[in-house]
C-alpha positions in Angstrom: 92.9 -0.5 -41.2 90.5 -0.4 -38.2 93.5 -0.1 -35.8 94.9 2.7 -37.9 91.5 4.5 -37.8 91.3 4.1 -34.0 94.8 5.6 -33.6 94.0 8.4 -36.0 90.8 9.2 -34.1 92.9 9.8 -31.0 95.4 12.0 -32.8 92.9 13.8 -35.0 89.5 13.6 -33.3 87.8 16.0 -35.7 88.6 15.0 -39.3 87.4 17.2 -42.2 84.2 16.0 -43.8 82.8 17.1 -47.1 84.3 18.4 -50.3 86.8 19.9 -50.8 88.3 19.7 -47.3 87.7 16.0 -46.6 85.9 12.9 -47.7 82.2 12.2 -47.7 82.0 11.2 -44.1 84.2 10.9 -41.0 85.1 7.2 -41.6 86.1 7.9 -45.2 88.3 10.8 -44.1 90.2 8.6 -41.7 90.7 6.1 -44.5 92.0 8.9 -46.7 94.6 9.8 -44.1 96.1 6.4 -44.7 95.5 6.4 -48.5 97.0 9.9 -49.0 100.0 9.0 -46.8 100.6 5.9 -48.9 100.2 8.0 -52.1 102.9 10.3 -50.8 105.3 7.4 -50.1 104.7 5.9 -53.6 105.3 9.3 -55.3 108.5 9.8 -53.3 109.7 6.4 -54.6 108.7 6.9 -58.2 109.2 10.6 -59.0 111.2 12.0 -56.1 110.8 14.7 -53.5 110.6 17.7 -55.8 107.8 16.3 -58.0 106.0 14.9 -55.0 106.0 18.4 -53.4 104.6 19.8 -56.7 101.8 17.2 -56.9 100.9 17.6 -53.3 100.7 21.3 -53.6 98.2 20.9 -56.4 96.2 18.3 -54.6 96.3 20.3 -51.4 94.5 23.1 -53.2 92.1 20.9 -55.2 90.5 18.1 -53.2 90.9 16.5 -49.7 92.5 19.8 -48.8 92.7 19.4 -45.1 93.7 15.8 -45.3 96.6 16.6 -47.6 97.6 19.5 -45.4 97.6 17.2 -42.4 99.7 14.6 -44.2 102.3 17.4 -44.8 102.3 18.7 -41.3 101.8 15.5 -39.3 103.2 13.0 -41.7 105.8 11.5 -39.3 103.1 10.6 -36.8 100.7 9.4 -39.4 103.5 7.4 -41.0 104.2 5.7 -37.7 100.5 4.8 -37.3 100.3 3.5 -40.9 103.5 1.5 -40.5 102.4 0.0 -37.1 98.8 -0.7 -38.0 98.6 -1.3 -41.8 102.2 -1.8 -42.9 104.1 -0.3 -45.7 104.7 -2.1 -49.0 108.3 -3.4 -49.3 
């Protein structure tokens, strides 16, 4: 996780902090980039793309707003970081 956070700091040097845009502090926001990306991957596997998009649209307007928006706009790069540094469940 620490390697992922270091890579995310370089890519997104000013993460959102505070409700509803981000987590309680900078570190927690970086952790949530990883967690929210993994949530998206799990949802895609379980409920498919259409339902994942609906759920993310709700979350994007409810909590961690900027984090979810970043996952949607920069998901490929975040996915590469997560895969390289943390790994994805098989």
